[in-house]
Amino acid sequence: QVQLVESGGGLVQPGGSLRLSCAGSGFTAGLYSIGWFRQAPGKEREWVSSISSSDDSTYYERFVKGRFTISRDNAKNTVYLQMNSLKPEDTAVYYCAAREGSLPLEATPLSYLYDFWGQGTQVTVSS
């Protein structure tokens, strides 16, 4: 049974940092493409970042590029999202999602292509 569990969210001041974790069980995370998505109140869920299963290529939504870093630790079956220079507009529930195999770059933001989802972790950026 595939499970994804996010953790690491919380309240942080603008300019601060958080590291989100997405721990997988029931599958080998290194064989899956993992995406991070977020959903703010009253808004649609949006893609944030992805890491490919094939070569660990990383992709970022343009508003987080340079501030967020996605990485994976296959030994721990975990994918991380390091978030620096956080802004109030980054406030949202963050979800990780998994899909077996690789995705082409243009497909990585498409949430319906991911088969498994975590329950989400709240990130609030506020002074």
XYZ file of N, CA, C and O in Angstrom:
508
model
N 0.853 -1.185 0.000
C 0.000 0.000 0.000
C 0.894 1.241 0.000
O 1.689 1.450 0.902
N 0.733 2.048 -1.029
C 1.551 3.243 -1.161
C 1.023 4.333 -0.239
O -0.175 4.612 -0.207
N 1.927 4.923 0.521
C 1.551 6.044 1.383
C 2.599 7.134 1.280
O 3.797 6.859 1.191
N 2.130 8.371 1.307
C 3.001 9.535 1.348
C 2.601 10.360 2.566
O 1.410 10.625 2.766
N 3.585 10.752 3.349
C 3.300 11.541 4.545
C 4.187 12.781 4.524
O 5.414 12.670 4.561
N 3.549 13.937 4.476
C 4.282 15.188 4.516
C 4.473 15.647 5.956
O 3.632 15.376 6.820
N 5.555 16.353 6.189
C 5.804 16.961 7.488
C 6.714 18.164 7.304
O 7.263 18.372 6.219
N 6.853 18.940 8.363
C 7.773 20.068 8.333
C 7.121 21.424 8.177
O 7.811 22.449 8.206
N 5.820 21.443 7.989
C 5.145 22.729 7.867
C 5.081 23.458 9.194
O 5.457 22.920 10.236
N 4.618 24.695 9.146
C 4.502 25.474 10.370
C 4.351 26.944 10.064
O 4.107 27.341 8.917
N 4.497 27.737 11.109
C 4.408 29.193 11.003
C 5.824 29.762 10.963
O 6.655 29.437 11.821
N 6.073 30.627 9.998
C 7.399 31.223 9.852
C 7.224 32.675 9.426
O 6.245 33.028 8.756
N 8.153 33.504 9.824
C 8.112 34.919 9.438
C 8.582 35.093 7.997
O 9.358 34.274 7.488
N 8.133 36.156 7.351
C 8.651 36.432 6.001
C 10.171 36.489 5.996
O 10.791 37.046 6.905
N 10.734 35.878 4.967
C 12.189 35.779 4.882
C 12.764 34.544 5.521
O 13.955 34.251 5.349
N 11.933 33.824 6.245
C 12.395 32.621 6.929
C 12.438 31.407 6.022
O 12.179 31.483 4.821
N 12.783 30.270 6.641
C 12.947 29.017 5.893
C 12.203 27.876 6.572
O 12.018 27.876 7.792
N 11.806 26.919 5.774
C 11.250 25.658 6.246
C 11.727 24.554 5.312
O 11.980 24.801 4.124
N 11.832 23.352 5.856
C 12.102 22.197 5.007
C 10.967 21.203 5.163
O 10.738 20.675 6.261
N 10.281 20.959 4.079
C 9.212 19.976 4.064
C 9.775 18.616 3.693
O 10.691 18.517 2.880
N 9.209 17.591 4.289
C 9.589 16.221 3.971
C 8.378 15.463 3.447
O 7.254 15.692 3.898
N 8.637 14.568 2.521
C 7.608 13.678 1.986
C 8.155 12.261 2.111
O 9.014 11.851 1.331
N 7.684 11.545 3.121
C 8.172 10.203 3.385
C 7.265 9.185 2.713
O 6.051 9.200 2.924
N 7.873 8.313 1.924
C 7.103 7.309 1.210
C 7.227 5.940 1.834
O 8.267 5.591 2.398
N 6.163 5.166 1.745
C 6.180 3.769 2.171
C 5.362 2.958 1.187
O 4.463 3.471 0.518
N 5.713 1.680 1.087
C 4.991 0.809 0.180
C 5.457 0.895 -1.259
O 4.862 0.274 -2.139
N 6.500 1.655 -1.499
C 7.049 1.762 -2.840
C 8.469 2.297 -2.731
O 8.890 2.791 -1.688
N 9.193 2.182 -3.820
C 10.568 2.683 -3.862
C 10.548 4.071 -4.486
O 10.356 4.225 -5.689
N 10.735 5.072 -3.640
C 10.567 6.452 -4.096
C 11.505 6.805 -5.241
O 11.167 7.632 -6.093
N 12.671 6.178 -5.281
C 13.623 6.486 -6.341
C 13.123 6.120 -7.723
O 13.638 6.620 -8.727
N 12.108 5.269 -7.796
C 11.549 4.858 -9.084
C 10.363 5.718 -9.489
O 9.751 5.484 -10.528
N 10.044 6.681 -8.664
C 8.875 7.515 -8.896
C 9.285 8.973 -9.098
O 10.224 9.465 -8.471
N 8.550 9.646 -9.955
C 8.640 11.101 -10.022
C 7.789 11.667 -8.899
O 6.653 11.215 -8.684
N 8.338 12.619 -8.201
C 7.660 13.218 -7.064
C 7.422 14.696 -7.337
O 8.338 15.408 -7.773
N 6.223 15.119 -7.076
C 5.897 16.528 -7.244
C 5.412 17.145 -5.943
O 4.839 16.455 -5.099
N 5.675 18.418 -5.793
C 5.106 19.198 -4.696
C 4.076 20.166 -5.296
O 4.366 20.842 -6.296
N 2.915 20.207 -4.676
C 1.850 21.110 -5.070
C 1.424 21.891 -3.830
O 1.723 21.503 -2.696
N 0.713 22.979 -4.032
C 0.187 23.725 -2.893
C -1.182 24.292 -3.230
O -1.512 24.500 -4.394
N -1.949 24.507 -2.184
C -3.277 25.084 -2.362
C -3.518 26.101 -1.262
O -3.525 25.757 -0.073
N -3.705 27.340 -1.670
C -4.010 28.416 -0.741
C -5.526 28.535 -0.599
O -6.271 28.113 -1.496
N -6.002 29.095 0.501
C -7.448 29.241 0.693
C -8.098 29.996 -0.461
O -7.617 31.058 -0.870
N -9.166 29.410 -0.990
C -9.893 30.059 -2.068
C -9.236 29.990 -3.428
O -9.735 30.592 -4.386
N -8.126 29.267 -3.523
C -7.427 29.164 -4.800
C -7.318 27.718 -5.234
O -7.461 26.802 -4.430
N -7.044 27.535 -6.516
C -6.860 26.190 -7.033
C -5.479 25.667 -6.630
O -4.548 26.434 -6.397
N -5.390 24.352 -6.586
C -4.100 23.738 -6.314
C -3.137 24.049 -7.457
O -3.528 24.020 -8.627
N -1.901 24.351 -7.113
C -0.918 24.678 -8.141
C 0.366 23.893 -7.914
O 0.728 23.556 -6.784
N 1.013 23.628 -9.004
C 2.280 22.910 -8.966
C 3.382 23.820 -8.470
O 3.407 25.012 -8.789
N 4.311 23.246 -7.689
C 5.435 24.008 -7.150
C 6.763 23.503 -7.712
O 7.584 24.280 -8.191
N 6.971 22.193 -7.649
C 8.267 21.651 -8.037
C 8.138 20.152 -8.246
O 7.224 19.517 -7.708
N 9.059 19.585 -9.023
C 9.088 18.138 -9.234
C 10.514 17.659 -9.366
O 11.409 18.420 -9.744
N 10.693 16.376 -9.063
C 11.969 15.722 -9.286
C 11.696 14.433 -10.048
O 10.802 13.663 -9.696
N 12.476 14.227 -11.088
C 12.226 13.110 -11.988
C 12.794 11.810 -11.438
O 13.802 11.805 -10.731
N 12.164 10.692 -11.789
C 12.665 9.387 -11.373
C 13.869 8.963 -12.188
O 14.702 8.197 -11.727
N 13.961 9.419 -13.429
C 14.967 8.886 -14.342
C 16.374 9.380 -14.027
O 17.318 8.601 -13.974
N 16.511 10.686 -13.807
C 17.848 11.244 -13.608
C 17.870 12.309 -12.517
O 18.847 13.066 -12.424
N 16.814 12.356 -11.710
C 16.707 13.353 -10.637
C 16.747 14.784 -11.159
O 17.163 15.703 -10.440
N 16.331 14.967 -12.407
C 16.179 16.345 -12.890
C 15.138 17.051 -12.035
O 14.154 16.439 -11.594
N 15.359 18.324 -11.807
C 14.451 19.101 -10.959
C 13.814 20.228 -11.757
O 14.424 20.787 -12.673
N 12.582 20.523 -11.400
C 11.818 21.540 -12.104
C 11.096 22.399 -11.075
O 10.665 21.905 -10.035
N 10.938 23.687 -11.398
C 10.335 24.625 -10.454
C 9.356 25.557 -11.147
O 9.598 26.006 -12.275
N 8.296 25.857 -10.432
C 7.397 26.915 -10.866
C 8.164 28.225 -10.749
O 8.981 28.415 -9.843
N 7.934 29.136 -11.668
C 8.834 30.288 -11.798
C 8.844 31.182 -10.567
O 9.857 31.833 -10.277
N 7.763 31.203 -9.803
C 7.732 32.085 -8.646
C 8.490 31.527 -7.439
O 8.673 32.230 -6.454
N 8.919 30.276 -7.510
C 9.704 29.730 -6.415
C 11.128 29.415 -6.826
O 11.975 29.119 -5.982
N 11.405 29.477 -8.109
C 12.740 29.154 -8.600
C 13.763 30.095 -7.986
O 13.553 31.306 -7.935
N 14.826 29.514 -7.467
C 15.849 30.299 -6.793
C 15.635 30.405 -5.294
O 16.547 30.777 -4.561
N 14.422 30.082 -4.840
C 14.132 30.125 -3.401
C 13.890 28.725 -2.844
O 14.219 28.454 -1.687
N 13.303 27.845 -3.642
C 12.982 26.482 -3.201
C 13.932 25.497 -3.873
O 14.339 25.691 -5.025
N 14.236 24.426 -3.166
C 15.070 23.354 -3.711
C 14.446 22.009 -3.375
O 14.184 21.723 -2.199
N 14.230 21.205 -4.400
C 13.709 19.852 -4.201
C 14.868 18.870 -4.270
O 15.799 19.039 -5.072
N 14.828 17.858 -3.423
C 15.881 16.846 -3.417
C 15.298 15.553 -2.893
O 14.196 15.527 -2.331
N 16.041 14.453 -3.073
C 15.552 13.176 -2.562
C 16.683 12.433 -1.876
O 17.854 12.573 -2.226
N 16.313 11.638 -0.892
C 17.221 10.724 -0.207
C 16.629 9.339 -0.393
O 15.700 8.952 0.333
N 17.155 8.591 -1.350
C 16.576 7.285 -1.650
C 16.738 6.305 -0.489
O 15.892 5.430 -0.290
N 17.797 6.444 0.277
C 18.006 5.547 1.417
C 16.890 5.707 2.445
O 16.525 4.763 3.144
N 16.341 6.922 2.540
C 15.259 7.190 3.492
C 13.891 7.191 2.808
O 12.880 7.441 3.466
N 13.884 6.947 1.485
C 12.612 6.962 0.739
C 11.868 8.277 0.948
O 10.636 8.292 1.112
N 12.609 9.358 0.940
C 12.048 10.662 1.302
C 12.479 11.715 0.280
O 13.614 11.697 -0.197
N 11.547 12.603 -0.023
C 11.820 13.763 -0.861
C 11.626 15.009 -0.016
O 10.705 15.072 0.804
N 12.487 15.981 -0.232
C 12.462 17.206 0.563
C 12.160 18.406 -0.313
O 12.454 18.419 -1.519
N 11.592 19.410 0.307
C 11.433 20.711 -0.336
C 11.972 21.756 0.628
O 11.338 22.061 1.641
N 13.160 22.240 0.334
C 13.760 23.305 1.132
C 13.227 24.632 0.627
O 13.363 24.953 -0.560
N 12.617 25.383 1.518
C 11.994 26.645 1.138
C 12.684 27.786 1.881
O 12.638 27.835 3.112
N 13.314 28.655 1.145
C 14.015 29.808 1.715
C 13.352 31.095 1.251
O 12.567 31.101 0.302
N 13.677 32.179 1.932
C 13.147 33.502 1.573
C 11.630 33.459 1.403
O 11.082 33.961 0.414
N 10.977 32.854 2.356
C 9.530 32.666 2.252
C 8.788 33.991 2.273
O 9.198 34.952 2.958
N 7.699 34.020 1.522
C 6.867 35.207 1.392
C 5.449 34.883 1.861
O 5.037 33.712 1.827
N 4.684 35.876 2.274
C 3.299 35.610 2.686
C 2.495 34.879 1.606
O 1.636 34.053 1.937
N 2.783 35.150 0.348
C 2.053 34.473 -0.725
C 2.414 32.999 -0.881
O 1.783 32.289 -1.668
N 3.403 32.531 -0.143
C 3.722 31.101 -0.125
C 2.824 30.338 0.853
O 2.892 29.108 0.917
N 2.015 31.060 1.603
C 1.115 30.414 2.558
C 0.131 29.509 1.836
O -0.566 29.931 0.906
N 0.082 28.250 2.258
C -0.772 27.255 1.599
C -0.608 25.923 2.309
O 0.282 25.753 3.144
N -1.473 24.985 1.950
C -1.249 23.587 2.307
C -0.404 22.977 1.191
O -0.745 23.107 0.016
N 0.679 22.350 1.579
C 1.604 21.759 0.612
C 1.410 20.253 0.588
O 1.379 19.598 1.633
N 1.297 19.721 -0.616
C 1.087 18.298 -0.829
C 2.222 17.723 -1.673
O 2.694 18.378 -2.608
N 2.615 16.492 -1.363
C 3.492 15.792 -2.278
C 2.683 14.713 -2.992
O 1.681 14.222 -2.475
N 3.139 14.387 -4.185
C 2.448 13.419 -5.021
C 3.478 12.581 -5.755
O 4.587 13.048 -6.023
N 3.095 11.363 -6.103
C 4.036 10.436 -6.720
C 3.433 9.780 -7.946
O 2.227 9.494 -8.003
N 4.315 9.532 -8.907
C 3.924 8.811 -10.114
C 5.085 7.895 -10.493
O 6.234 8.339 -10.545
N 4.781 6.643 -10.768
C 5.828 5.709 -11.144
C 6.401 6.095 -12.501
O 5.669 6.399 -13.436
N 7.725 6.118 -12.566
C 8.375 6.449 -13.818
C 8.570 7.945 -13.986
O 8.236 8.745 -13.116
N 9.118 8.283 -15.124
C 9.453 9.673 -15.383
C 8.308 10.391 -16.088
O 7.391 9.775 -16.622
N 8.378 11.698 -16.046
C 7.437 12.558 -16.748
C 8.225 13.552 -17.585
O 9.251 14.051 -17.134
N 7.753 13.852 -18.777
C 8.423 14.919 -19.531
C 8.226 16.245 -18.821
O 7.249 16.436 -18.085
N 9.134 17.141 -19.066
C 9.121 18.430 -18.386
C 7.752 19.104 -18.474
O 7.215 19.585 -17.473
N 7.170 19.098 -19.669
C 5.929 19.836 -19.855
C 4.767 19.188 -19.110
O 3.730 19.826 -18.920
N 4.930 17.953 -18.675
C 3.846 17.256 -17.983
C 3.966 17.308 -16.466
O 3.003 16.985 -15.767
N 5.105 17.716 -15.956
C 5.309 17.641 -14.506
C 4.312 18.479 -13.701
O 4.000 18.119 -12.584
N 3.801 19.595 -14.219
C 2.820 20.360 -13.414
C 1.391 19.792 -13.432
O 0.528 20.329 -12.737
N 1.138 18.746 -14.183
C -0.224 18.248 -14.360
C -0.588 17.302 -13.218
O -0.166 16.149 -13.185
N -1.404 17.775 -12.299
C -1.684 17.019 -11.077
C -2.369 15.692 -11.364
O -2.160 14.719 -10.635
N -3.164 15.612 -12.431
C -3.919 14.385 -12.692
C -3.013 13.235 -13.132
O -3.449 12.087 -13.184
N -1.767 13.524 -13.444
C -0.835 12.463 -13.845
C -0.196 11.760 -12.649
O 0.473 10.754 -12.809
N -0.400 12.289 -11.465
C 0.179 11.699 -10.262
C -0.830 10.750 -9.627
O -2.007 11.093 -9.489
N -0.362 9.596 -9.221
C -1.258 8.534 -8.756
C -1.493 8.543 -7.251
O -2.519 8.059 -6.784
N -0.535 9.029 -6.509
C -0.620 8.944 -5.052
C -0.349 10.313 -4.454
O 0.525 11.041 -4.926
N -1.096 10.626 -3.395
C -1.004 11.933 -2.759
C -0.911 11.790 -1.245
O -1.489 10.878 -0.664
N -0.190 12.725 -0.635
C -0.168 12.803 0.812
C -1.330 13.638 1.327
O -2.139 14.155 0.547
N -1.383 13.795 2.639
C -2.502 14.481 3.265
C -2.279 15.989 3.376
O -3.214 16.735 3.661
N -1.054 16.428 3.148
C -0.742 17.852 3.155
C -0.173 18.330 4.479
O -0.416 17.735 5.540
N 0.591 19.407 4.400
C 1.125 20.059 5.595
C 0.974 21.571 5.414
O 1.259 22.109 4.341
N 0.516 22.236 6.471
C 0.221 23.664 6.387
C 1.501 24.479 6.543
O 2.278 24.267 7.483
N 1.677 25.427 5.629
C 2.759 26.402 5.730
C 2.123 27.791 5.810
O 1.339 28.164 4.942
N 2.448 28.505 6.862
C 1.934 29.861 7.042
C 3.106 30.820 7.189
O 3.949 30.637 8.072
N 3.142 31.811 6.322
C 4.202 32.813 6.360
C 3.566 34.138 6.772
O 2.786 34.735 6.030
N 3.888 34.552 7.976
C 3.242 35.747 8.524
C 4.104 36.339 9.622
O 4.789 35.608 10.350
N 4.049 37.651 9.738
C 4.758 38.312 10.830
C 3.831 38.501 12.028
O 4.260 39.017 13.062
